[in-house]
Tab-separated table of C-alpha atoms and ligand atoms in Angstrom:
chain	number	residue	atom	x	y	z
A	973	MET	CA	0.000	0.000	0.000
A	974	SER	CA	1.560	3.303	-1.004
A	975	ASN	CA	1.254	6.214	1.360
A	976	ILE	CA	2.699	9.710	1.636
A	977	PHE	CA	5.482	8.492	3.911
A	978	GLU	CA	6.667	6.114	1.226
A	979	THR	CA	6.035	8.333	-1.779
A	980	LEU	CA	7.255	11.688	-0.476
A	981	GLU	CA	9.516	11.032	2.469
A	982	SER	CA	13.130	10.135	1.781
A	983	GLU	CA	14.443	6.592	1.673
A	984	VAL	CA	16.661	7.557	4.591
A	985	ARG	CA	13.898	6.858	7.125
A	986	THR	CA	14.462	3.859	9.401
A	987	TYR	CA	12.213	3.509	12.444
A	988	SER	CA	9.093	3.823	10.326
A	989	ARG	CA	10.270	0.741	8.439
A	990	SER	CA	10.718	-1.315	11.625
A	991	TRP	CA	7.407	-0.100	13.022
A	992	PRO	CA	5.133	0.475	9.998
A	993	VAL	CA	2.208	1.999	11.854
A	994	VAL	CA	1.121	5.605	12.362
A	995	PHE	CA	1.424	6.574	16.006
A	996	THR	CA	-1.185	9.043	17.190
A	997	HIS	CA	-1.032	9.168	20.970
A	998	ALA	CA	1.503	8.505	23.656
A	999	SER	CA	1.491	8.403	27.408
A	1000	GLY	CA	4.237	7.273	29.773
A	1001	ALA	CA	5.627	3.985	28.505
A	1002	THR	CA	2.960	3.481	25.836
A	1003	GLN	CA	2.156	4.649	22.328
A	1004	THR	CA	-1.072	4.089	20.419
A	1005	ASP	CA	-1.415	3.755	16.660
A	1006	GLU	CA	-4.121	4.978	14.298
A	1007	ASN	CA	-6.005	1.712	14.632
A	1008	GLY	CA	-6.163	2.071	18.391
A	1009	ARG	CA	-3.523	-0.587	19.069
A	1010	GLU	CA	-1.387	0.133	22.106
A	1011	TYR	CA	2.339	-0.589	22.267
A	1012	LEU	CA	4.654	-0.723	25.239
A	1013	ASP	CA	7.482	1.632	24.354
A	1014	PHE	CA	10.843	0.273	25.552
A	1015	PHE	CA	12.663	2.469	23.047
A	1016	SER	CA	11.911	5.822	24.705
A	1017	GLY	CA	12.729	8.027	21.740
A	1018	ALA	CA	16.275	6.604	21.587
A	1019	GLY	CA	16.792	7.931	25.097
A	1020	ALA	CA	15.062	11.284	24.663
A	1021	LEU	CA	12.053	10.265	26.774
A	1022	ASN	CA	13.554	9.149	30.084
A	1023	TYR	CA	10.469	10.340	31.973
A	1024	GLY	CA	8.032	8.808	29.484
A	1025	HIS	CA	5.804	10.350	26.834
A	1026	ASN	CA	3.731	13.427	27.681
A	1027	ASN	CA	4.579	13.266	31.354
A	1028	PRO	CA	1.858	15.389	33.044
A	1029	VAL	CA	4.401	16.775	35.508
A	1030	LEU	CA	6.044	18.445	32.505
A	1031	THR	CA	3.000	19.043	30.310
A	1032	ALA	CA	1.371	21.353	32.859
A	1033	PRO	CA	4.205	23.928	33.130
A	1034	LEU	CA	4.775	23.695	29.370
A	1035	LEU	CA	1.155	24.498	28.526
A	1036	GLU	CA	1.108	27.264	31.099
A	1037	TYR	CA	4.268	28.751	29.611
A	1038	LEU	CA	2.946	28.609	26.037
A	1039	ALA	CA	-0.386	30.148	27.031
A	1040	SER	CA	1.291	32.960	28.970
A	1041	GLY	CA	2.760	34.766	25.979
A	1042	ALA	CA	6.306	34.250	27.266
A	1043	VAL	CA	9.230	34.131	24.826
A	1044	VAL	CA	9.529	30.862	22.924
A	1045	HIS	CA	12.583	31.448	20.746
A	1046	SER	CA	15.503	33.470	21.997
A	1047	LEU	CA	18.840	32.388	20.429
A	1048	ASP	CA	21.182	33.057	23.356
A	1049	MET	CA	19.311	36.034	24.755
A	1050	MET	CA	18.453	36.035	28.449
A	1051	THR	CA	14.982	34.884	29.480
A	1052	PRO	CA	13.481	33.953	32.846
A	1053	ALA	CA	13.036	30.380	31.547
A	1054	LYS	CA	16.748	30.096	30.822
A	1055	ARG	CA	17.627	31.703	34.160
A	1056	GLU	CA	15.475	29.211	36.020
A	1057	PHE	CA	16.984	26.312	34.155
A	1058	LEU	CA	20.558	27.445	34.858
A	1059	GLU	CA	19.814	28.092	38.534
A	1060	THR	CA	18.075	24.742	38.935
A	1061	PHE	CA	20.789	22.843	37.076
A	1062	GLN	CA	23.407	24.434	39.297
A	1063	GLU	CA	21.495	23.778	42.526
A	1064	LEU	CA	20.175	20.275	41.884
A	1065	ILE	CA	22.768	18.742	39.587
A	1066	LEU	CA	26.160	20.446	39.675
A	1067	LYS	CA	26.440	21.553	43.322
A	1068	PRO	CA	25.435	18.302	45.047
A	1069	ARG	CA	27.903	16.427	42.828
A	1070	HIS	CA	30.659	18.999	43.436
A	1071	LEU	CA	31.022	19.515	39.699
A	1072	ASP	CA	32.544	22.778	38.557
A	1073	TYR	CA	31.283	23.248	34.994
A	1074	LYS	CA	30.350	26.164	32.799
A	1075	VAL	CA	27.235	25.533	30.714
A	1076	MET	CA	27.179	26.112	26.963
A	1077	PHE	CA	24.051	25.800	24.822
A	1078	PRO	CA	25.469	24.497	21.554
A	1079	GLY	CA	22.377	24.005	19.409
A	1080	PRO	CA	19.700	21.514	20.265
A	1081	THR	CA	20.924	18.049	19.218
A	1082	GLY	CA	23.403	15.456	20.367
A	1083	THR	CA	25.644	15.922	17.388
A	1084	ASN	CA	25.674	19.694	18.073
A	1085	THR	CA	27.086	19.238	21.562
A	1086	VAL	CA	29.700	16.777	20.295
A	1087	GLU	CA	30.826	19.231	17.594
A	1088	ALA	CA	31.146	21.975	20.197
A	1089	ALA	CA	33.154	19.686	22.497
A	1090	LEU	CA	35.596	18.648	19.765
A	1091	LYS	CA	36.040	22.227	18.570
A	1092	LEU	CA	36.664	23.472	22.101
A	1093	ALA	CA	39.164	20.687	22.865
A	1094	ARG	CA	41.137	21.583	19.739
A	1095	LYS	CA	41.032	25.281	20.508
A	1096	VAL	CA	42.141	24.834	24.116
A	1097	THR	CA	45.015	22.449	23.393
A	1098	GLY	CA	46.072	23.692	19.964
A	1099	ARG	CA	46.149	20.023	18.889
A	1100	GLN	CA	44.082	18.537	16.069
A	1101	HIS	CA	43.910	14.857	16.748
A	1102	ILE	CA	41.026	13.260	18.674
A	1103	LEU	CA	40.968	9.653	19.834
A	1104	SER	CA	37.684	7.802	20.042
A	1105	PHE	CA	36.710	4.207	20.591
A	1106	THR	CA	35.833	1.209	18.476
A	1107	ASN	CA	32.044	1.053	18.010
A	1108	ALA	CA	31.574	4.599	19.280
A	1109	PHE	CA	28.551	6.623	18.155
A	1110	HIS	CA	28.673	10.392	18.489
A	1111	GLY	CA	26.405	11.780	15.755
A	1112	MET	CA	26.023	12.409	12.053
A	1113	THR	CA	27.691	15.763	11.336
A	1114	LEU	CA	31.235	15.562	10.014
A	1115	GLY	CA	33.156	16.143	13.254
A	1116	ALA	CA	30.982	13.759	15.250
A	1117	LEU	CA	31.052	11.272	12.377
A	1118	SER	CA	34.854	11.347	12.328
A	1119	VAL	CA	34.853	9.979	15.889
A	1120	THR	CA	32.055	7.452	15.188
A	1121	GLY	CA	32.864	3.811	14.425
A	1122	ASN	CA	30.027	2.478	12.254
A	1123	SER	CA	31.300	1.994	8.693
A	1124	LEU	CA	27.925	2.557	6.966
A	1125	LYS	CA	27.490	5.873	8.754
A	1126	ARG	CA	31.104	6.886	8.100
A	1127	LYS	CA	30.757	6.096	4.400
A	1128	GLY	CA	27.814	8.488	4.285
A	1129	ALA	CA	30.230	11.378	4.842
A	1130	GLY	CA	31.443	11.051	1.254
A	1131	ILE	CA	34.795	12.583	2.170
A	1132	PRO	CA	37.748	11.344	4.208
A	1133	LEU	CA	37.087	11.586	7.920
A	1134	THR	CA	40.373	12.757	9.287
A	1135	ASN	CA	42.101	14.026	12.414
A	1136	SER	CA	40.917	11.176	14.571
A	1137	SER	CA	41.903	7.583	15.308
A	1138	LYS	CA	40.105	4.688	16.914
A	1139	ILE	CA	41.365	2.919	19.997
A	1140	PRO	CA	39.966	-0.299	21.535
A	1141	TYR	CA	37.043	0.147	23.930
A	1142	ASP	CA	36.938	-1.756	27.202
A	1143	ASP	CA	36.809	-5.514	26.565
A	1144	TYR	CA	37.103	-5.062	22.791
A	1145	PHE	CA	39.229	-8.205	22.665
A	1146	ASP	CA	36.788	-10.081	24.917
A	1147	GLY	CA	39.317	-10.287	27.705
A	1148	THR	CA	42.023	-11.923	25.586
A	1149	THR	CA	44.171	-8.784	25.369
A	1150	ALA	CA	44.535	-6.033	27.916
A	1151	ASP	CA	43.264	-3.395	25.488
A	1152	PHE	CA	43.853	-0.455	27.795
A	1153	MET	CA	47.587	-1.152	27.792
A	1154	TRP	CA	47.684	-0.258	24.112
A	1155	LEU	CA	46.647	3.352	24.686
A	1156	GLU	CA	48.946	3.671	27.668
A	1157	ARG	CA	51.871	2.373	25.657
A	1158	ILE	CA	51.419	4.594	22.599
A	1159	LEU	CA	51.015	7.717	24.716
A	1160	ASP	CA	54.128	6.920	26.733
A	1161	ASP	CA	56.205	5.974	23.671
A	1162	SER	CA	57.556	8.986	21.763
A	1163	GLY	CA	58.293	6.638	18.883
A	1164	SER	CA	54.717	5.290	18.606
A	1165	GLY	CA	53.974	7.584	15.663
A	1166	VAL	CA	50.630	8.551	17.133
A	1167	ASP	CA	50.243	12.338	17.359
A	1168	LYS	CA	49.392	13.570	20.819
A	1169	PRO	CA	45.633	14.085	20.766
A	1170	ALA	CA	43.651	17.073	21.990
A	1171	ALA	CA	41.102	14.804	23.598
A	1172	VAL	CA	39.659	11.350	23.966
A	1173	ILE	CA	35.880	11.110	23.598
A	1174	VAL	CA	34.101	8.194	25.242
A	1175	GLU	CA	30.619	6.852	25.994
A	1176	THR	CA	30.471	5.042	29.337
A	1177	VAL	CA	27.933	2.693	27.714
A	1178	GLN	CA	27.940	2.437	23.929
A	1179	GLY	CA	24.283	3.095	23.213
A	1180	GLU	CA	24.328	2.503	19.459
A	1181	GLY	CA	27.509	0.474	19.097
A	1182	GLY	CA	26.415	-2.701	20.876
A	1183	LEU	CA	25.784	-1.707	24.498
A	1184	ARG	CA	29.257	-2.497	25.753
A	1185	ALA	CA	29.642	-0.866	29.157
A	1186	ALA	CA	33.034	0.330	30.329
A	1187	ARG	CA	34.076	-0.883	33.771
A	1188	THR	CA	34.415	1.806	36.412
A	1189	GLU	CA	38.093	0.929	36.962
A	1190	TRP	CA	38.717	1.220	33.218
A	1191	LEU	CA	37.121	4.691	33.183
A	1192	ARG	CA	39.169	5.718	36.204
A	1193	SER	CA	42.415	4.511	34.603
A	1194	LEU	CA	41.519	6.299	31.378
A	1195	SER	CA	40.823	9.526	33.237
A	1196	ALA	CA	44.093	9.293	35.212
A	1197	LEU	CA	46.154	8.446	32.129
A	1198	LEU	CA	44.772	11.401	30.181
A	1199	LYS	CA	45.380	13.757	33.092
A	1200	ARG	CA	48.989	12.616	33.225
A	1201	HIS	CA	49.375	13.442	29.530
A	1202	GLU	CA	47.339	16.670	29.633
A	1203	ILE	CA	44.818	15.269	27.179
A	1204	LEU	CA	41.202	16.291	27.678
A	1205	LEU	CA	38.566	13.698	28.546
A	1206	ILE	CA	35.194	14.213	26.861
A	1207	VAL	CA	32.331	12.039	28.076
A	1208	ASP	CA	29.485	11.828	25.582
A	1209	ASP	CA	26.524	11.451	27.937
A	1210	VAL	CA	23.953	12.196	25.238
A	1211	GLN	CA	22.309	8.787	25.576
A	1212	ALA	CA	23.659	7.390	28.854
A	1213	GLY	CA	23.071	10.578	30.826
A	1214	CYS	CA	20.033	12.084	32.571
A	1215	GLY	CA	19.539	9.062	34.815
A	1216	ARG	CA	19.669	6.311	32.211
A	1217	THR	CA	22.391	4.333	34.019
A	1218	GLY	CA	20.987	4.992	37.505
A	1219	THR	CA	22.690	8.307	38.351
A	1220	PHE	CA	22.207	11.679	36.687
A	1221	PHE	CA	25.551	11.482	34.879
A	1222	SER	CA	26.700	8.064	33.756
A	1223	PHE	CA	30.256	8.663	35.002
A	1224	GLU	CA	29.277	9.285	38.634
A	1225	GLU	CA	29.741	5.657	39.658
A	1226	ALA	CA	33.340	5.751	38.377
A	1227	GLY	CA	34.001	8.858	40.450
A	1228	ILE	CA	35.669	10.681	37.562
A	1229	GLU	CA	35.237	14.292	36.492
A	1230	PRO	CA	35.543	14.625	32.722
A	1231	ASP	CA	36.902	17.904	31.337
A	1232	ILE	CA	33.980	18.197	28.934
A	1233	VAL	CA	30.532	16.543	29.069
A	1234	CYS	CA	28.026	16.299	26.223
A	1235	VAL	CA	24.356	16.199	27.248
A	1236	SER	CA	21.212	16.193	25.082
A	1237	LYS	CA	18.321	13.754	24.425
A	1238	SER	CA	16.553	13.642	27.831
A	1239	ILE	CA	17.779	16.927	29.292
A	1240	SER	CA	14.514	18.655	28.309
A	1241	GLY	CA	12.689	15.623	29.693
A	1242	TYR	CA	9.877	15.996	27.220
A	1243	GLY	CA	11.429	15.146	23.891
A	1244	LEU	CA	11.929	18.807	23.083
A	1245	PRO	CA	15.258	19.560	21.374
A	1246	MET	CA	17.915	20.779	23.807
A	1247	ALA	CA	21.602	20.173	24.430
A	1248	LEU	CA	24.350	21.261	26.790
A	1249	THR	CA	28.113	21.207	26.576
A	1250	LEU	CA	29.626	21.351	30.054
A	1251	PHE	CA	33.282	22.125	30.685
A	1252	HIS	CA	35.648	23.216	33.406
A	1253	PRO	CA	35.733	27.024	33.702
A	1254	GLU	CA	39.398	27.285	32.645
A	1255	LEU	CA	38.456	25.692	29.311
A	1256	ASP	CA	35.985	28.463	28.547
A	1257	VAL	CA	38.185	30.142	25.935
A	1258	TRP	CA	35.433	30.815	23.393
A	1259	GLU	CA	35.285	34.249	21.815
A	1260	PRO	CA	31.735	35.633	21.949
A	1261	GLY	CA	29.867	34.243	18.947
A	1262	GLU	CA	32.722	31.984	17.862
A	1263	HIS	CA	30.323	29.049	17.964
A	1264	ASN	CA	26.624	29.813	17.546
A	1265	GLY	CA	23.325	28.400	16.294
A	1266	THR	CA	19.763	29.648	15.804
A	1267	PHE	CA	18.070	27.119	18.060
A	1268	ARG	CA	20.144	27.469	21.237
A	1269	GLY	CA	17.339	29.201	23.074
A	1270	ASN	CA	14.438	26.768	23.016
A	1271	ASN	CA	12.521	28.158	25.999
A	1272	PRO	CA	9.780	25.511	26.128
A	1273	ALA	CA	12.624	22.988	26.512
A	1274	PHE	CA	14.135	25.049	29.342
A	1275	VAL	CA	10.742	25.013	31.080
A	1276	THR	CA	10.295	21.228	30.872
A	1277	ALA	CA	13.970	20.656	31.731
A	1278	THR	CA	13.607	22.713	34.901
A	1279	ALA	CA	10.375	20.925	35.818
A	1280	ALA	CA	12.011	17.524	35.259
A	1281	LEU	CA	15.002	18.382	37.441
A	1282	ARG	CA	12.719	19.599	40.220
A	1283	ALA	CA	10.379	16.606	39.986
A	1284	TYR	CA	13.013	13.871	39.816
A	1285	TRP	CA	16.384	15.152	41.025
A	1286	ALA	CA	15.623	17.391	44.012
A	1287	ASP	CA	16.335	14.483	46.380
A	1288	ASP	CA	17.417	10.846	46.081
A	1289	LYS	CA	13.912	9.317	46.000
A	1290	PHE	CA	13.830	8.856	42.240
A	1291	GLU	CA	17.365	7.469	42.124
A	1292	LYS	CA	16.497	4.885	44.792
A	1293	GLN	CA	13.378	3.803	42.943
A	1294	LEU	CA	15.420	3.647	39.753
A	1295	ALA	CA	17.901	1.261	41.384
A	1296	GLY	CA	15.032	-1.190	42.000
A	1297	THR	CA	13.817	-0.906	38.387
A	1298	ILE	CA	17.338	-1.496	37.105
A	1299	ALA	CA	17.742	-4.587	39.288
A	1300	THR	CA	14.413	-5.995	38.030
A	1301	LEU	CA	15.341	-5.380	34.401
A	1302	HIS	CA	18.736	-7.019	34.755
A	1303	THR	CA	17.308	-10.048	36.575
A	1304	GLY	CA	14.805	-10.424	33.748
A	1305	LEU	CA	17.426	-10.027	31.035
A	1306	GLU	CA	19.799	-12.503	32.732
A	1307	LYS	CA	16.971	-15.021	32.800
A	1308	ILE	CA	16.246	-14.509	29.106
A	1309	ALA	CA	19.943	-14.677	28.165
A	1310	GLY	CA	20.339	-17.783	30.329
A	1311	SER	CA	17.688	-19.556	28.273
A	1312	VAL	CA	19.664	-19.272	25.021
A	1313	GLU	CA	23.042	-20.894	24.523
A	1314	GLY	CA	25.807	-18.351	24.018
A	1315	ALA	CA	23.583	-15.335	24.817
A	1316	GLY	CA	24.657	-12.666	27.288
A	1317	VAL	CA	23.490	-9.432	28.879
A	1318	ARG	CA	25.079	-6.189	27.763
A	1319	GLY	CA	24.849	-2.638	29.087
A	1320	ARG	CA	24.247	-0.881	32.368
A	1321	GLY	CA	21.215	0.591	34.100
A	1322	LEU	CA	18.169	0.957	31.859
A	1323	LEU	CA	20.456	1.018	28.826
A	1324	ALA	CA	20.790	-2.726	28.508
A	1325	GLY	CA	20.127	-5.631	26.211
A	1326	VAL	CA	20.871	-9.170	25.170
A	1327	ILE	CA	23.452	-10.303	22.637
A	1328	PHE	CA	23.017	-13.614	20.843
A	1329	LYS	CA	25.618	-15.885	19.303
A	1330	ASP	CA	23.558	-16.002	16.103
A	1331	LEU	CA	23.820	-12.360	15.027
A	1332	GLU	CA	20.485	-12.462	13.202
A	1333	ILE	CA	18.409	-13.254	16.251
A	1334	ALA	CA	18.237	-9.749	17.752
A	1335	SER	CA	16.503	-8.275	14.678
A	1336	LYS	CA	14.049	-11.175	14.653
A	1337	VAL	CA	13.348	-10.590	18.349
A	1338	ALA	CA	12.670	-6.888	17.735
A	1339	ALA	CA	10.276	-7.713	14.865
A	1340	GLU	CA	8.487	-10.384	16.897
A	1341	ALA	CA	8.254	-8.044	19.904
A	1342	PHE	CA	6.636	-5.394	17.698
A	1343	ALA	CA	4.111	-7.934	16.414
A	1344	ASN	CA	3.213	-8.538	20.055
A	1345	GLY	CA	2.964	-4.897	21.046
A	1346	LEU	CA	6.454	-4.055	22.347
A	1347	LEU	CA	8.767	-1.465	20.792
A	1348	VAL	CA	12.437	-2.382	21.146
A	1349	GLU	CA	15.303	-1.697	18.775
A	1350	THR	CA	18.641	-3.305	18.073
A	1351	SER	CA	22.139	-2.016	18.696
A	1352	GLY	CA	25.588	-2.896	17.391
A	1353	PRO	CA	27.368	-2.911	14.032
A	1354	GLU	CA	25.500	-6.058	12.967
A	1355	ASP	CA	22.300	-5.233	14.880
A	1356	GLU	CA	23.357	-8.116	17.066
A	1357	VAL	CA	22.021	-6.823	20.390
A	1358	VAL	CA	18.351	-6.377	21.265
A	1359	LYS	CA	18.215	-3.147	23.192
A	1360	ILE	CA	15.848	-2.551	26.096
A	1361	MET	CA	15.383	1.046	27.126
A	1362	PRO	CA	12.129	1.641	29.018
A	1363	PRO	CA	11.400	5.046	30.500
A	1364	LEU	CA	13.032	5.426	33.917
A	1365	ASN	CA	9.603	5.743	35.542
A	1366	VAL	CA	8.208	2.590	33.933
A	1367	THR	CA	5.827	0.833	36.322
A	1368	ASP	CA	6.598	-2.629	37.774
A	1369	GLU	CA	3.617	-4.022	35.903
A	1370	GLN	CA	4.772	-2.544	32.572
A	1371	LEU	CA	8.300	-3.804	33.099
A	1372	ALA	CA	7.069	-7.306	33.894
A	1373	ARG	CA	4.774	-7.294	30.843
A	1374	GLY	CA	7.556	-6.020	28.572
A	1375	LEU	CA	9.949	-8.705	29.804
A	1376	GLU	CA	7.298	-11.354	29.220
A	1377	ILE	CA	6.740	-10.226	25.615
A	1378	LEU	CA	10.493	-10.090	25.131
A	1379	ALA	CA	11.039	-13.594	26.511
A	1380	ALA	CA	8.333	-14.985	24.209
A	1381	ALA	CA	9.836	-13.109	21.240
A	1382	VAL	CA	13.245	-14.588	22.017
A	1383	ARG	CA	11.777	-18.108	22.147
A	1384	THR	CA	10.074	-17.629	18.779
A	1385	ALA	CA	13.155	-16.060	17.163
A	1386	VAL	CA	15.489	-18.773	18.456
A	1387	GLU	CA	13.107	-21.527	17.284
A	1388	SER	CA	12.786	-20.029	13.798
A	1389	SER	CA	16.536	-19.603	13.544
A	1390	THR	CA	17.147	-23.211	14.667
A	1391	LEU	CA	14.677	-24.407	12.019
A	1392	ALA	CA	16.308	-22.212	9.365
A	1393	HIS	CA	19.726	-23.670	10.161
A	1394	ALA	CA	18.533	-27.282	10.545
B	686	PMP	N1	26.042	10.797	21.045
B	686	PMP	C1	25.444	9.658	21.448
B	686	PMP	C2	26.097	8.835	22.512
B	686	PMP	C3	24.223	9.262	20.894
B	686	PMP	O1	23.651	8.120	21.285
B	686	PMP	C4	23.628	10.075	19.896
B	686	PMP	C5	22.293	9.695	19.263
B	686	PMP	N2	21.957	8.388	19.239
B	686	PMP	C6	24.287	11.243	19.500
B	686	PMP	C7	25.475	11.583	20.104
B	686	PMP	C8	23.718	12.138	18.443
B	686	PMP	O2	22.566	12.746	18.869
B	686	PMP	P1	21.555	13.410	17.817
B	686	PMP	O3	20.921	12.277	17.072
B	686	PMP	O4	20.587	14.179	18.645
B	686	PMP	O5	22.369	14.282	16.941
């Protein structure tokens, strides 16, 4: 059946191919399609909907703001909405964590904050080279793409992606080689032929690249090594941040303080475009206007961001509840992985999934889950991991139901793959 999405919209679309229905309504962890069918959404807008769809706690101040005649678009002009966001972010997020960061609004997307971070690192150090990790994902604009691993995405650039090199992520060699030693060695060896980089950019959990999660001790060693060599550490917390791994920033558990932090996706809490680039004050060497962008002042996003911080991060109640949800998810995933030979759990917090020995299974699981009313996507260069990312405030009942659908989908996918290979 041809429709306007297929006839007019570009071939580049992806999610609409995996989930070929028209979604009309959404609430919390559910979405409803045009035919009235409800789906459990364990995809959460690729991490942009950590507090669920249309969360009423955020809808109310948003509607009030829009109805009040207050400024909606403001580039980087000052508005009360921006003031409140900055004050709240300082009080509820930075201060309690003893983090000393300036806040830059780089333009509203994840790739925007990554571009700003890379540019700033180069400007501060006067060095060009950036190191990033195997299977990293940092965005689709040229700078971010140059530090991204996926070959299909890199090819899309159409030009050489230069001034960056890849280094092995934690456990890249599945424990057979101490991968971290490699970086340590080349930085210490003046004959290694590797130019001293401006920065290393890392995701603490590789959201798109297969859900590998770096160990806390690995992150700590990385941070210490880079400090010793005066190389900046950029943590890309676009997907893993805003509570996804159980703490507001994903690097808190490791006890490190990156020089630069990229935040986007769920910072507005409502799915409204917004991004931050955070950096230590001494790195704030920008000239006024040296990096700009029309959509840096999305006031409705500031309003929902402030409301989300106040509702969920004013004390440790939400974090405690989140710890229980994370434990339940991981118990469920371990059980599912344990039922399939060679399968294993990947990820951390509510950014987790299952990898199968047969690389085709994860896509089959996602398709089967959709047929049974559960939205989950895949992750990894071969789509080899089925990725489970419910909203952080998913209810126990929804989580249990989602895990049940997932377990059944895994059984069906494994059976069909066994038959296909028999
Ligand atoms: N960094 C990471 C870690 C991401 O997961 C993503 C998006 N998946 C991006 C950057 C890019 O964000 P955006 O799509 O908003 O440009």
